[in-house]
PDB file of C-alpha atoms in Angstrom:
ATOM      1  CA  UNK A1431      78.279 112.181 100.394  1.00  0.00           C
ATOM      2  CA  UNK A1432      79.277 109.902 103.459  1.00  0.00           C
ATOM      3  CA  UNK A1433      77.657 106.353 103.135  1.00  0.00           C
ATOM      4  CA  UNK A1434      76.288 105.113 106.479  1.00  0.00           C
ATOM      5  CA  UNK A1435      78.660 102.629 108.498  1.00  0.00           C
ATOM      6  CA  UNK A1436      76.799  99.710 109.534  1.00  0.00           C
ATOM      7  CA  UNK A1437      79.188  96.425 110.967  1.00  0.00           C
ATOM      8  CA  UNK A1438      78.835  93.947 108.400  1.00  0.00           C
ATOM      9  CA  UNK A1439      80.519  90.490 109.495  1.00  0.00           C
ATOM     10  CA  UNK A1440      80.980  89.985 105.054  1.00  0.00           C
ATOM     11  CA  UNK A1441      80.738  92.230 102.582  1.00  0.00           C
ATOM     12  CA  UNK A1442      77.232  93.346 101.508  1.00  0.00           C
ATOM     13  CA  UNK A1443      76.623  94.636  97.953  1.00  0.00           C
ATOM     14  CA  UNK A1444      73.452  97.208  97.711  1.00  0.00           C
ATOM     15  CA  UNK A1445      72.229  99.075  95.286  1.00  0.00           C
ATOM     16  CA  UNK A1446      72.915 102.767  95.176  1.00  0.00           C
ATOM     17  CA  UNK A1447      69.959 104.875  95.306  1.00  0.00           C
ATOM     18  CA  UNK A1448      70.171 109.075  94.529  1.00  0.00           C
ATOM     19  CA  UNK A1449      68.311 111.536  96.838  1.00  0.00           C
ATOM     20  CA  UNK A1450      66.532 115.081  95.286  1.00  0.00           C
ATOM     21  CA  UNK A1451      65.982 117.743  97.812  1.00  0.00           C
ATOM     22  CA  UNK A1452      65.435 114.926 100.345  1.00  0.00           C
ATOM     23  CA  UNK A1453      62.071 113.859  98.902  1.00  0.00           C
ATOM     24  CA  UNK A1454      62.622 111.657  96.146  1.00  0.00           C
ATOM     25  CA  UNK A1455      64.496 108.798  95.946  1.00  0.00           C
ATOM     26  CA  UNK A1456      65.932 107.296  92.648  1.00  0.00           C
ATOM     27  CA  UNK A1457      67.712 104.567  91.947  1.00  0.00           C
ATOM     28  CA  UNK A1458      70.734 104.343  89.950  1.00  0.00           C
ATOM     29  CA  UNK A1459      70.484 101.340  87.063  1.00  0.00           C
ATOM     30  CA  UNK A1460      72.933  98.880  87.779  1.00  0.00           C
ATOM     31  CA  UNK A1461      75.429 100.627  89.932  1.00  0.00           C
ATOM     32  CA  UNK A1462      75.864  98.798  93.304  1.00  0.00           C
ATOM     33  CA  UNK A1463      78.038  99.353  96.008  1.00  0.00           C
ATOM     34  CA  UNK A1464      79.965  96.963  98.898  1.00  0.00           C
ATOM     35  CA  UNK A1465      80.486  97.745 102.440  1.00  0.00           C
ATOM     36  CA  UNK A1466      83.059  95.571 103.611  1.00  0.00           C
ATOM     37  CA  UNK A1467      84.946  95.652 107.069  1.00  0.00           C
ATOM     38  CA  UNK A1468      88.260  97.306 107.196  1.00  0.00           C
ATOM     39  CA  UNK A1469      91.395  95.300 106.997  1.00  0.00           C
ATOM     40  CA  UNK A1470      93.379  94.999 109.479  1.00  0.00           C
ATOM     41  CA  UNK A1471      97.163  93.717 110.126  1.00  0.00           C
ATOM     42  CA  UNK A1472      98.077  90.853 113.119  1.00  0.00           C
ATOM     43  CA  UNK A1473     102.100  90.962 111.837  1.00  0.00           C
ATOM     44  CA  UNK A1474     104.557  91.006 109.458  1.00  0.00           C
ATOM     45  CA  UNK A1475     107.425  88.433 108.293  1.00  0.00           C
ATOM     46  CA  UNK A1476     109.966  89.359 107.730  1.00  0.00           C
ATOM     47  CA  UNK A1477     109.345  92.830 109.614  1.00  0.00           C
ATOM     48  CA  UNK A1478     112.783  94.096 108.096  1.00  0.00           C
ATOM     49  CA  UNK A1479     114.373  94.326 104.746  1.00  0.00           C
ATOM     50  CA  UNK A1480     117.135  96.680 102.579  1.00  0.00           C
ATOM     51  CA  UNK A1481     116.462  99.569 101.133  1.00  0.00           C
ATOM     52  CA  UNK A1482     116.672  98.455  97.589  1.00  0.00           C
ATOM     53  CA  UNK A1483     113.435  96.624  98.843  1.00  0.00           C
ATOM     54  CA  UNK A1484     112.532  92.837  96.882  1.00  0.00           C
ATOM     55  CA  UNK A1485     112.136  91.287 100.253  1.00  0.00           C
ATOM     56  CA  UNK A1486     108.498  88.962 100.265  1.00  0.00           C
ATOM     57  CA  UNK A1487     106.894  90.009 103.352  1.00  0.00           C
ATOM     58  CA  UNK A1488     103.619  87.607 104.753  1.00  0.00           C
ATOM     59  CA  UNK A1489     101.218  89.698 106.349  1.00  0.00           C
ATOM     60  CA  UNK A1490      98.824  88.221 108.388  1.00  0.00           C
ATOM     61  CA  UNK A1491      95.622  90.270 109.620  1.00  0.00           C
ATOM     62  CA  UNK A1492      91.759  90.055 108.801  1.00  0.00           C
ATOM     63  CA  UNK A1493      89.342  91.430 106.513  1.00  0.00           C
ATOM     64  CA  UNK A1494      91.529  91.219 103.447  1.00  0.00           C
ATOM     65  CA  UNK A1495      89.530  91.244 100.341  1.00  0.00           C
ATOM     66  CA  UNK A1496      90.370  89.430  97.179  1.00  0.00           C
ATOM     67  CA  UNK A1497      89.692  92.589  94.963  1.00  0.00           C
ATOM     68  CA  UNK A1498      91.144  94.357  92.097  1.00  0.00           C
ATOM     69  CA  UNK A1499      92.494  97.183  93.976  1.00  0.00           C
ATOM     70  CA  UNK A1500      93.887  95.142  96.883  1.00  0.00           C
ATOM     71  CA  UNK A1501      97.185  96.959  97.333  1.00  0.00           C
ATOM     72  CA  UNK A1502      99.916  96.824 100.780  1.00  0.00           C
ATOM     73  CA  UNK A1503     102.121 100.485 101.575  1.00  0.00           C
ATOM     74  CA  UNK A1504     105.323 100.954 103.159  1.00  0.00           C
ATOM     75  CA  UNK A1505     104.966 103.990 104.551  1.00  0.00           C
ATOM     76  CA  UNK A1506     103.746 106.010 101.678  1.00  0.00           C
ATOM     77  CA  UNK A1507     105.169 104.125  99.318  1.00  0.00           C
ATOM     78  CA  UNK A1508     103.012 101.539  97.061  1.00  0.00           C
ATOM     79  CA  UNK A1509     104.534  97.913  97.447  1.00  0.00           C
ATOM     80  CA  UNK A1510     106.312  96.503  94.423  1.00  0.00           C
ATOM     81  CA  UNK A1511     103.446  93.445  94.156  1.00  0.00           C
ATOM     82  CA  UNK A1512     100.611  92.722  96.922  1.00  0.00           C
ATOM     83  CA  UNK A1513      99.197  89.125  96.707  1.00  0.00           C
ATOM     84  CA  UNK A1514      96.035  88.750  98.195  1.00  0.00           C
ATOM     85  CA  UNK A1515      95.886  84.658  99.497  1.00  0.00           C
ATOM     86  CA  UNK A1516      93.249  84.830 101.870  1.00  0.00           C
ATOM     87  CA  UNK A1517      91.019  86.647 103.854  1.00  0.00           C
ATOM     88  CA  UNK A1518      93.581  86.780 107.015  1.00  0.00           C
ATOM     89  CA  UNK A1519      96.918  86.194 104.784  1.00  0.00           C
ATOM     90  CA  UNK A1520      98.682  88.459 102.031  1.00  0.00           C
ATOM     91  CA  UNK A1521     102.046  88.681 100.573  1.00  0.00           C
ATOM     92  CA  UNK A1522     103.408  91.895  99.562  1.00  0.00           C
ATOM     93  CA  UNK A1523     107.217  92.736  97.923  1.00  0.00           C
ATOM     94  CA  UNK A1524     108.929  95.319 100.012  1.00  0.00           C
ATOM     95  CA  UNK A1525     109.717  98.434  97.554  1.00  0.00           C
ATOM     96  CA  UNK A1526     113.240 100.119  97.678  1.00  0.00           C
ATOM     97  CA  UNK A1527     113.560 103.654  98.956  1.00  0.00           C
ATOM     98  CA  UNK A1528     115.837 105.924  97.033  1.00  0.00           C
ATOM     99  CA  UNK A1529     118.418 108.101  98.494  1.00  0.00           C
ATOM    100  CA  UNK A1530     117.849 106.950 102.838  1.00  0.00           C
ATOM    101  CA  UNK A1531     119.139 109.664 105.065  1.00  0.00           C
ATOM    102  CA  UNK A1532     120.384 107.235 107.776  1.00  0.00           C
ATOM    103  CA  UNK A1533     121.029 103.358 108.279  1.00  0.00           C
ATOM    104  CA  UNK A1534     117.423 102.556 109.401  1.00  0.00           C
ATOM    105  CA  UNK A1535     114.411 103.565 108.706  1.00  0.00           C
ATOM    106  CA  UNK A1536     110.644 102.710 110.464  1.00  0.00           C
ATOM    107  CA  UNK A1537     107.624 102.666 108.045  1.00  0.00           C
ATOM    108  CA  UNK A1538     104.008 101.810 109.002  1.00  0.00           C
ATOM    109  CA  UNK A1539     102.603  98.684 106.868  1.00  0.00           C
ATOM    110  CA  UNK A1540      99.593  98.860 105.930  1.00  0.00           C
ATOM    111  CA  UNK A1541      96.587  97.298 103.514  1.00  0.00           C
ATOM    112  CA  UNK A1542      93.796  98.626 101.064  1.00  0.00           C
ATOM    113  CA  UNK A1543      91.166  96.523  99.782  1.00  0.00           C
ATOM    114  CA  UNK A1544      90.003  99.040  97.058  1.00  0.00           C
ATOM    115  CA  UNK A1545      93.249 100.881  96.849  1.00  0.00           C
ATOM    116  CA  UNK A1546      92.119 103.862  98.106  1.00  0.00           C
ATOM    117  CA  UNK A1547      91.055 103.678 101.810  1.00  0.00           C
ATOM    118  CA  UNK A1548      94.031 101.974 103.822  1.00  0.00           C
ATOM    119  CA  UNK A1549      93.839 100.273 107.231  1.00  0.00           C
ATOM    120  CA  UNK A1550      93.857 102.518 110.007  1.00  0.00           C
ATOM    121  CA  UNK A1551      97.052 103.733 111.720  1.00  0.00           C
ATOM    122  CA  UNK A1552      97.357 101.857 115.357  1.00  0.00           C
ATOM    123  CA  UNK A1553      98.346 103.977 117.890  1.00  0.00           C
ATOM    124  CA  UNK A1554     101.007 100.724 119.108  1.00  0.00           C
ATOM    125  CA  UNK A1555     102.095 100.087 115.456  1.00  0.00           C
ATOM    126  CA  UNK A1556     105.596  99.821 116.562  1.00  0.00           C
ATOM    127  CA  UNK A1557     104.824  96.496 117.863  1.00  0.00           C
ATOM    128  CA  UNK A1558     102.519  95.161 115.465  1.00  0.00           C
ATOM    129  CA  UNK A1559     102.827  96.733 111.216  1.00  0.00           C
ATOM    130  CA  UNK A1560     106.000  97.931 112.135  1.00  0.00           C
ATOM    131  CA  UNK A1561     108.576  97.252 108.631  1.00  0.00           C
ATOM    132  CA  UNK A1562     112.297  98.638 109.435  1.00  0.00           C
ATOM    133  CA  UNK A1563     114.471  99.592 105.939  1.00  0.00           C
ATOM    134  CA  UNK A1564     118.297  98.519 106.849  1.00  0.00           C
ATOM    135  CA  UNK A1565     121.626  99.005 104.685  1.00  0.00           C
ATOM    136  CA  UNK A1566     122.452  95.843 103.117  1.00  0.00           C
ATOM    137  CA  UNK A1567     125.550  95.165 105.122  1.00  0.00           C
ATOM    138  CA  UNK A1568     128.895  94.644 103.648  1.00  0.00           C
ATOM    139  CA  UNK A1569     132.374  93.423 104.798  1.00  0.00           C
ATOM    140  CA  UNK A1570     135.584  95.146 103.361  1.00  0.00           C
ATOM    141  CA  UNK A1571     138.197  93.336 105.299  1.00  0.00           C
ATOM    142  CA  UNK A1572     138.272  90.395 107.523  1.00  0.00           C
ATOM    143  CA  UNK A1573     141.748  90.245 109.785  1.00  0.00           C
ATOM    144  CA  UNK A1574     143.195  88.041 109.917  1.00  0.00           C
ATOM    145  CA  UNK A1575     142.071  86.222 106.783  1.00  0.00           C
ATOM    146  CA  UNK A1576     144.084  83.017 107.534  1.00  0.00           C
ATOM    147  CA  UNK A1577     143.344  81.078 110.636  1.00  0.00           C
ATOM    148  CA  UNK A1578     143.629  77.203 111.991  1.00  0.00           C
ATOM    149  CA  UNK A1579     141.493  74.858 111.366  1.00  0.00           C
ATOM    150  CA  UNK A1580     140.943  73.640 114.809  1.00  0.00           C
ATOM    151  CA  UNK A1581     141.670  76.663 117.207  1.00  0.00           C
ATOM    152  CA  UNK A1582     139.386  79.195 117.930  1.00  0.00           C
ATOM    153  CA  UNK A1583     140.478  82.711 115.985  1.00  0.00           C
ATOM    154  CA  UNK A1584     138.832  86.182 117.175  1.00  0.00           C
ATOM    155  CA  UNK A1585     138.259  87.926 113.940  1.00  0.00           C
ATOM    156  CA  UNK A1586     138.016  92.124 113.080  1.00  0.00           C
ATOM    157  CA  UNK A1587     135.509  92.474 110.384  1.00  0.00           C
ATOM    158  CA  UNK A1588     135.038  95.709 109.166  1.00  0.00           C
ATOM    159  CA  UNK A1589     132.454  97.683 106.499  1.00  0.00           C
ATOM    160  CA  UNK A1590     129.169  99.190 105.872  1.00  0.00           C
ATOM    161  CA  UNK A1591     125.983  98.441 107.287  1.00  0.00           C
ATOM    162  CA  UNK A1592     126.903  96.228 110.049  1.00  0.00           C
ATOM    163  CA  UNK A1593     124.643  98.057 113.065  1.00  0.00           C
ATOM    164  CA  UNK A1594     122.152  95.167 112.825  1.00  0.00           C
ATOM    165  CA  UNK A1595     124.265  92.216 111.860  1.00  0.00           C
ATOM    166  CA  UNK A1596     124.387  89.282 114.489  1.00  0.00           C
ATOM    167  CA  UNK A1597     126.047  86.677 113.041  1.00  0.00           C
ATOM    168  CA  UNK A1598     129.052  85.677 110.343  1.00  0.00           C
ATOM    169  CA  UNK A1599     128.946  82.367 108.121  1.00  0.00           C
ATOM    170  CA  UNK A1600     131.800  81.200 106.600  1.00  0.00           C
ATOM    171  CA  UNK A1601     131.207  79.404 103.445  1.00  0.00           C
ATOM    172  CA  UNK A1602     127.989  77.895 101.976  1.00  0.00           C
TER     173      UNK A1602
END
């Protein structure tokens, strides 16, 4: 049975009535049913994080729905916690994926108000619900490891994970 769609600006809560051989039509006591408008996701921040997951990640978007099964997905995987905050805001903990089979990895974001249906997939999700899993990086060896104070000192640092890293900070 496929309810009808109808474009509700809110959420509208009817009663759920039964049909018998298309004739007679009962109602059910107390059960009741909302149509609500999909969610749907604006961006993502961060819109990377390690593969051991933890990362908080805002989403911002419309339609969210401050319901029991309100629930975010990396790819096919549930997210550790999904906050809902407001109707256009959610926060949602990045989950770790076990065992990657390369340094990165693209997943699709995306947001269920009942925790079954999720938003749609978008076509130009790339740009938009786009979350990318990195390797934590790591440094094994910095040469040299002694250097002036006040002269400039080109440095080798090598280790794992360092594809995406842009920067080095020395100290707190």
């Amino acid at each position: 049975f496929k309810a009808p769609i109808t474009d509700y600006s809110q959420a509208k809560k009817v009663l759920v009535r039964l049909g018998v051989k298309g004739a007679l039509n009962v109602s059910s006591p107390g059960q009741m049913f909302i149509y609500y408008n999909s969610p749907s996701l604006h961006s993502l921040h961060p819109s990377y994080g390690f593969f051991e997951g933890g990362e908080e990640v805002l989403i911002t978007g419309s339609n969210f729905r401050n319901d029991v099964g309100f629930t975010c997905s990396f790819g096919n995987v549930t997210a550790r916690k999904s906050v809902w905050i407001s109707p256009s805001l959610a926060m949602c903990i990045a989950p770790g994926l076990q065992n990657p089979s390369s340094s990165s990895l693209n997943v699709q974001v995306r947001i269920s108000n009942n925790g079954i249906d999720f938003s749609d997939t978008n076509e130009d999700w790339n740009k938009t619900n786009n979350y990318l899993f990195i390797d934590r990086p790591e440094a094994f060896t910095v040469k040299p490891d002694v250097a002036s104070w006040d002269r400039n000192t080109t440095l080798t640092i090598r280790g794992n994970g360092m594809r995406f890293v842009t920067s080095c900070i020395f100290g707190d």
